[in-house]
Tab-separated table of C-alpha atoms in Angstrom:
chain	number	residue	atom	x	y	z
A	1	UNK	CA	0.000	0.000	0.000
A	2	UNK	CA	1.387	3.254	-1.248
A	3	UNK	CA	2.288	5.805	1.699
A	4	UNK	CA	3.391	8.889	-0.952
A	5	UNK	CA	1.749	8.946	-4.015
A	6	UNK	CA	2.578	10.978	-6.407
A	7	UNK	CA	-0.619	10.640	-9.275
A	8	UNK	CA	0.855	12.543	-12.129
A	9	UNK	CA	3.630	10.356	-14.298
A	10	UNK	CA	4.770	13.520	-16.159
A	11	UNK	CA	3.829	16.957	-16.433
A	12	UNK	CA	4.689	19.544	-19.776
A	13	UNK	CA	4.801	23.092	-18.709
A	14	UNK	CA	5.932	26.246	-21.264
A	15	UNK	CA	9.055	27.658	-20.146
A	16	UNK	CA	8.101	30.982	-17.672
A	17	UNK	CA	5.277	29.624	-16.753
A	18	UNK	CA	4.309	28.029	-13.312
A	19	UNK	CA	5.235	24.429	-12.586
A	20	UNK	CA	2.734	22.430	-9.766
A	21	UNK	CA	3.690	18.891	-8.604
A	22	UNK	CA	1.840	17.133	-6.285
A	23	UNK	CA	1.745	14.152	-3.497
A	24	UNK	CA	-0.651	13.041	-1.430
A	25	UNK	CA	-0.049	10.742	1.811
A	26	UNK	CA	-1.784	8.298	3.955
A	27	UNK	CA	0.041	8.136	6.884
A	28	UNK	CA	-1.487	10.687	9.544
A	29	UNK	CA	2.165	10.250	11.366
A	30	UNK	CA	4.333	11.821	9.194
A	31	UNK	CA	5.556	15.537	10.097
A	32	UNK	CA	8.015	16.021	7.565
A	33	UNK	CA	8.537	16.329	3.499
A	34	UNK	CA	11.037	16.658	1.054
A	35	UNK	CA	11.150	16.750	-2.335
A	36	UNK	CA	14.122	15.493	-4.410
A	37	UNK	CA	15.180	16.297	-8.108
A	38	UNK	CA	16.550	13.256	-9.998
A	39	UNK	CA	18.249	14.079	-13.870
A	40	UNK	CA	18.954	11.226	-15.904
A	41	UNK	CA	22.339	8.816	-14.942
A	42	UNK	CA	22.538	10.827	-11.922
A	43	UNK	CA	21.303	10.424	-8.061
A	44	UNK	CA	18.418	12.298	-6.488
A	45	UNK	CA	19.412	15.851	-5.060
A	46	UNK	CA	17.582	17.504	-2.002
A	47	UNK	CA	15.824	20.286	-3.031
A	48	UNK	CA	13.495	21.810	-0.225
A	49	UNK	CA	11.574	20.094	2.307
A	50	UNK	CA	8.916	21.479	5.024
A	51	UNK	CA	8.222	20.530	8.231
A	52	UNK	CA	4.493	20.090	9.663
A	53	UNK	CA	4.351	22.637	11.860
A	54	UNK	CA	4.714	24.876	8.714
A	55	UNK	CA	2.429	24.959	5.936
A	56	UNK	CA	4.528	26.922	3.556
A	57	UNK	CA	8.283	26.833	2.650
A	58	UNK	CA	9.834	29.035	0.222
A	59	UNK	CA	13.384	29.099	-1.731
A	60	UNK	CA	14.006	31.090	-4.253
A	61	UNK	CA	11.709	29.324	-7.199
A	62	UNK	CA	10.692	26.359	-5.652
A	63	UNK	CA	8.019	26.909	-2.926
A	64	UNK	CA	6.688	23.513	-1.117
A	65	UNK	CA	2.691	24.160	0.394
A	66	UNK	CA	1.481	21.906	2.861
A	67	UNK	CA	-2.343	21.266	3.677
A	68	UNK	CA	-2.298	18.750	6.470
A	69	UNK	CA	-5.874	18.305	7.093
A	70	UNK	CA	-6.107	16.992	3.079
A	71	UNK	CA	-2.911	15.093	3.630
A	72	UNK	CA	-1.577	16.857	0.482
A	73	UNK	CA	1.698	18.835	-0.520
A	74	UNK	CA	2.822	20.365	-3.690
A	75	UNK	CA	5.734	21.917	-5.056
A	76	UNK	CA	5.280	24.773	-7.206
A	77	UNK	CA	8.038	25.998	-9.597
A	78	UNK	CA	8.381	29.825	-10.770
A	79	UNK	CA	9.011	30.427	-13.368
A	80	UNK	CA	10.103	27.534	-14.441
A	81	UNK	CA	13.074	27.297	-17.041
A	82	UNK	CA	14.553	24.295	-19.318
A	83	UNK	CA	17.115	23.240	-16.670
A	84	UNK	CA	13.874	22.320	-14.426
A	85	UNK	CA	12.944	19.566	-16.689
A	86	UNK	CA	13.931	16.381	-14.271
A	87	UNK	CA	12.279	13.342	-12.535
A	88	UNK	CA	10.635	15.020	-9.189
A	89	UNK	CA	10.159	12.839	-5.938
A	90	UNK	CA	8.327	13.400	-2.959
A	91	UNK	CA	9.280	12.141	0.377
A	92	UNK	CA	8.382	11.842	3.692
A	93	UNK	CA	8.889	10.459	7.157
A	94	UNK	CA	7.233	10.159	10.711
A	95	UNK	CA	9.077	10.794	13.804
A	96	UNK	CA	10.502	8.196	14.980
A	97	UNK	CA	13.781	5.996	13.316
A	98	UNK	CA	11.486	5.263	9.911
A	99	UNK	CA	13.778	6.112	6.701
A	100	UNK	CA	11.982	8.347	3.789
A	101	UNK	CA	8.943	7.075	1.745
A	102	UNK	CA	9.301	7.777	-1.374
A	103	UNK	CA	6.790	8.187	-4.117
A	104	UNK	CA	7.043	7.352	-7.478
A	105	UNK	CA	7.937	10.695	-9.268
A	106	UNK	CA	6.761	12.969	-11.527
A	107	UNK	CA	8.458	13.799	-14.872
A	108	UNK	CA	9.227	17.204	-15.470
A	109	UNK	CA	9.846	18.573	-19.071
A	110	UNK	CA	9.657	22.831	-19.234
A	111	UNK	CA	9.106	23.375	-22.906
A	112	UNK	CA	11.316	26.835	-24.415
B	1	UNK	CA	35.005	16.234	-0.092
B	2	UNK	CA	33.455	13.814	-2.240
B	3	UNK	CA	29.927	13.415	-0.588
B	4	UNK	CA	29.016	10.069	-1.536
B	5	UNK	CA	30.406	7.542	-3.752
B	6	UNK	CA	29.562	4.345	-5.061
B	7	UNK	CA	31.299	1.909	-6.853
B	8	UNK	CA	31.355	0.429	-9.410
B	9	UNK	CA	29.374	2.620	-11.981
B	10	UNK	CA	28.349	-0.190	-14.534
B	11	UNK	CA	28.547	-3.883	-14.055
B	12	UNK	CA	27.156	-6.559	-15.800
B	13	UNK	CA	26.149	-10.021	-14.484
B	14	UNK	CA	24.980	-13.441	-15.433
B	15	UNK	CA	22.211	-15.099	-13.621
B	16	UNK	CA	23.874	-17.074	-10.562
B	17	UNK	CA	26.717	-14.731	-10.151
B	18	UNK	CA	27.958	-13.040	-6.934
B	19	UNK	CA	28.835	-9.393	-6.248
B	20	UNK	CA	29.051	-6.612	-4.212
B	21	UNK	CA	28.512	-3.043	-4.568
B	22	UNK	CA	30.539	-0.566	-1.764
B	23	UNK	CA	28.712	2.770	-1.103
B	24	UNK	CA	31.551	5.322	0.497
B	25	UNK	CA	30.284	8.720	2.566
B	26	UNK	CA	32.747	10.982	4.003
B	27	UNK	CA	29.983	12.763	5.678
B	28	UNK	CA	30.254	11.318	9.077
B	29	UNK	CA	27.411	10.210	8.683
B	30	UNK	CA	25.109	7.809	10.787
B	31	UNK	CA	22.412	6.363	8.360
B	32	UNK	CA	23.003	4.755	5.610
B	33	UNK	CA	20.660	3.331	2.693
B	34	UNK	CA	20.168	1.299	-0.362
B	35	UNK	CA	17.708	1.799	-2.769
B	36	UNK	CA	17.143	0.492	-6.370
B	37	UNK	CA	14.795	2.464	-9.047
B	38	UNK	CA	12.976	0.544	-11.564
B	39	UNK	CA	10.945	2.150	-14.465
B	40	UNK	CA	7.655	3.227	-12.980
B	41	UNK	CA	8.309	2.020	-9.192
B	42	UNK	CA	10.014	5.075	-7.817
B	43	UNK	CA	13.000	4.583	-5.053
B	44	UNK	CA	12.449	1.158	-3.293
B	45	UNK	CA	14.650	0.829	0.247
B	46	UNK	CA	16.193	-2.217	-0.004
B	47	UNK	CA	17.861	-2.127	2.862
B	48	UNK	CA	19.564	0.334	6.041
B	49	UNK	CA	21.276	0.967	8.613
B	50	UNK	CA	21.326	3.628	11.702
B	51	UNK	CA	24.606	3.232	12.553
B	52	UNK	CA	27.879	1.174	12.400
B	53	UNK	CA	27.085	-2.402	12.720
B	54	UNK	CA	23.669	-2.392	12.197
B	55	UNK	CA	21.065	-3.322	9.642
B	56	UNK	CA	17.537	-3.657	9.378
B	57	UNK	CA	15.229	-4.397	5.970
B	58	UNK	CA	13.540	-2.305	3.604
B	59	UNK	CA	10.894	-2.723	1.576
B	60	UNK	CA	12.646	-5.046	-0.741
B	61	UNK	CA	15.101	-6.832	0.619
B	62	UNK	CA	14.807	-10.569	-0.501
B	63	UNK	CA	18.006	-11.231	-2.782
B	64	UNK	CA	20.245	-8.946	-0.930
B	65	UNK	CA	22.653	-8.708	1.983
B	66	UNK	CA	24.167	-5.593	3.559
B	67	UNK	CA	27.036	-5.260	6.028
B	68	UNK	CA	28.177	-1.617	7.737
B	69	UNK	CA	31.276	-2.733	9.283
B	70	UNK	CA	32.673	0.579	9.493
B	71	UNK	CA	30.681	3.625	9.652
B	72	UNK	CA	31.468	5.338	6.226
B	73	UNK	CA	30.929	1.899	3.973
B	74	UNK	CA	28.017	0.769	3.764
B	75	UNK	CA	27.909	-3.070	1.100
B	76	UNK	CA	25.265	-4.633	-1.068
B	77	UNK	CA	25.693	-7.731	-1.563
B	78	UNK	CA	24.078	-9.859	-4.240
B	79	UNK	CA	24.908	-14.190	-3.577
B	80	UNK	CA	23.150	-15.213	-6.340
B	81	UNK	CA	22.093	-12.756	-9.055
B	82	UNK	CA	18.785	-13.037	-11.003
B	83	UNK	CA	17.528	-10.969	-13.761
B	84	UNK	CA	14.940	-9.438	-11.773
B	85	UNK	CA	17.510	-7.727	-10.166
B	86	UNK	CA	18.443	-5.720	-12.836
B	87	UNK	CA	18.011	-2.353	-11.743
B	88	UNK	CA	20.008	1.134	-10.489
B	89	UNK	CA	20.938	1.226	-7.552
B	90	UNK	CA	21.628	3.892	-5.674
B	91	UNK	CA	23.020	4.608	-2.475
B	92	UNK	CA	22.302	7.427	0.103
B	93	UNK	CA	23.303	8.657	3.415
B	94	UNK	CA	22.476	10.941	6.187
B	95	UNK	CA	23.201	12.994	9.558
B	96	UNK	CA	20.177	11.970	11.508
B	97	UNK	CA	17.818	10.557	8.941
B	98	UNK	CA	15.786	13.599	7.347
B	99	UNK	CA	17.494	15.104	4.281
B	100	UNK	CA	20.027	12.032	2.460
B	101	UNK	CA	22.117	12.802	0.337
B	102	UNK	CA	22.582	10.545	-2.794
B	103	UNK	CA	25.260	8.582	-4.712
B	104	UNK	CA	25.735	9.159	-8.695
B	105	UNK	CA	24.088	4.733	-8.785
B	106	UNK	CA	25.285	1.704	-10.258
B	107	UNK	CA	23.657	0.142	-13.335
B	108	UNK	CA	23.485	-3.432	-12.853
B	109	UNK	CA	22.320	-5.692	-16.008
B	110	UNK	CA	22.048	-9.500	-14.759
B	111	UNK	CA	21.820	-11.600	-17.857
């Protein structure tokens, strides 16, 4: 049974415009997320991540909303440029000494 | 400081083969974690460990054997290979188990 889900396979967004990837979770326990940017032959690189007691976390482009009570989180990308085009993961974790849960990613590709 | 490494980069097998792969972090880091991505299945934990010495299973760990004798290595082993396990693998570590930070992954092909 799926923890993180992340519904959309891929997602085509014109360059400058905005760029919305989402994830939903079951687990009620988890209090923190993270989302990860994978490019092809490489490993997954951090990217932002929130914390539960926030519902909002900004940097720079990439801004991460949280809505708890829907068990939802979504990254949102602006504006987003070629060099954004990438496999996107969400991740989370509970408290305790659990590693990440992963979802299964969301391709990127930012038309020019 | 070369973050984490893994090696090798490419390998290729034949059913009923051994090998091992060695994940390296010069982090000082505690945790330590293999995963392997398949087309469509995301990042599946094979297995981890919290510290030197110990291991525990992941969600896929059947085929597999890990050892964390000292607290920057962290092996995958494979005793008998099969092609289902031909996958990336990647390797990833961290300070206290939120943000990991990954390996560049090794492409196995078991034939």
């Amino acid at each position: 049974d799926q923890q993180v889900k992340q519904n959309s396979p891929s997602l085509s967004v014109q360059e400058g415009r905005i760029s919305i990837l989402n994830c939903d979770y079951t687990n009620s326990m988890f209090d923190y997320f993270l989302w990860y940017k994978k490019y092809p032959a490489e490993g997954p690189t951090f990217l932002i991540s929130i914390s539960s007691i926030k519902d909002k976390n900004e940097d720079g482009r990439f801004t991460v909303f949280l809505n708890k009570s829907a068990k939802h989180l979504s990254l949102h990308i602006v504006p987003s440029q070629p060099g954004d085009s990438a496999v996107y993961f969400c991740a989370a974790r509970d408290s305790g000494n659990t590693p990440l849960v992963f979802g299964k990613g969301t391709r990127l590709s930012v038309i020019a | 400081n070369a973050g984490v490494t893994q090696t090798p980069k490419f390998r290729v097998l034949k059913t009923g083969q051994s090998m091992t792969l060695l994940c390296a972090q010069d982090m000082n880091h505690e945790y330590m974690y293999w995963y392997r991505q398949d087309p469509g299945m995301g990042l599946r934990l094979i297995h981890y460990s919290v510290g030197e010495g110990t291991t525990a299973k992941g969600e896929v760990p059947d085929g597999y054997n890990v050892s964390r004798l000292k607290k920057q290595n962290f092996l995958l082993g494979l005793e008998s290979a099969a092609p289902s396990q031909t996958s990336v693998y990647f390797c990833a570590s961290s300070l206290r188990g939120n943000e990991q930070f990954f390996g560049p992954g090794t492409r196995l092909t078991v034939l």
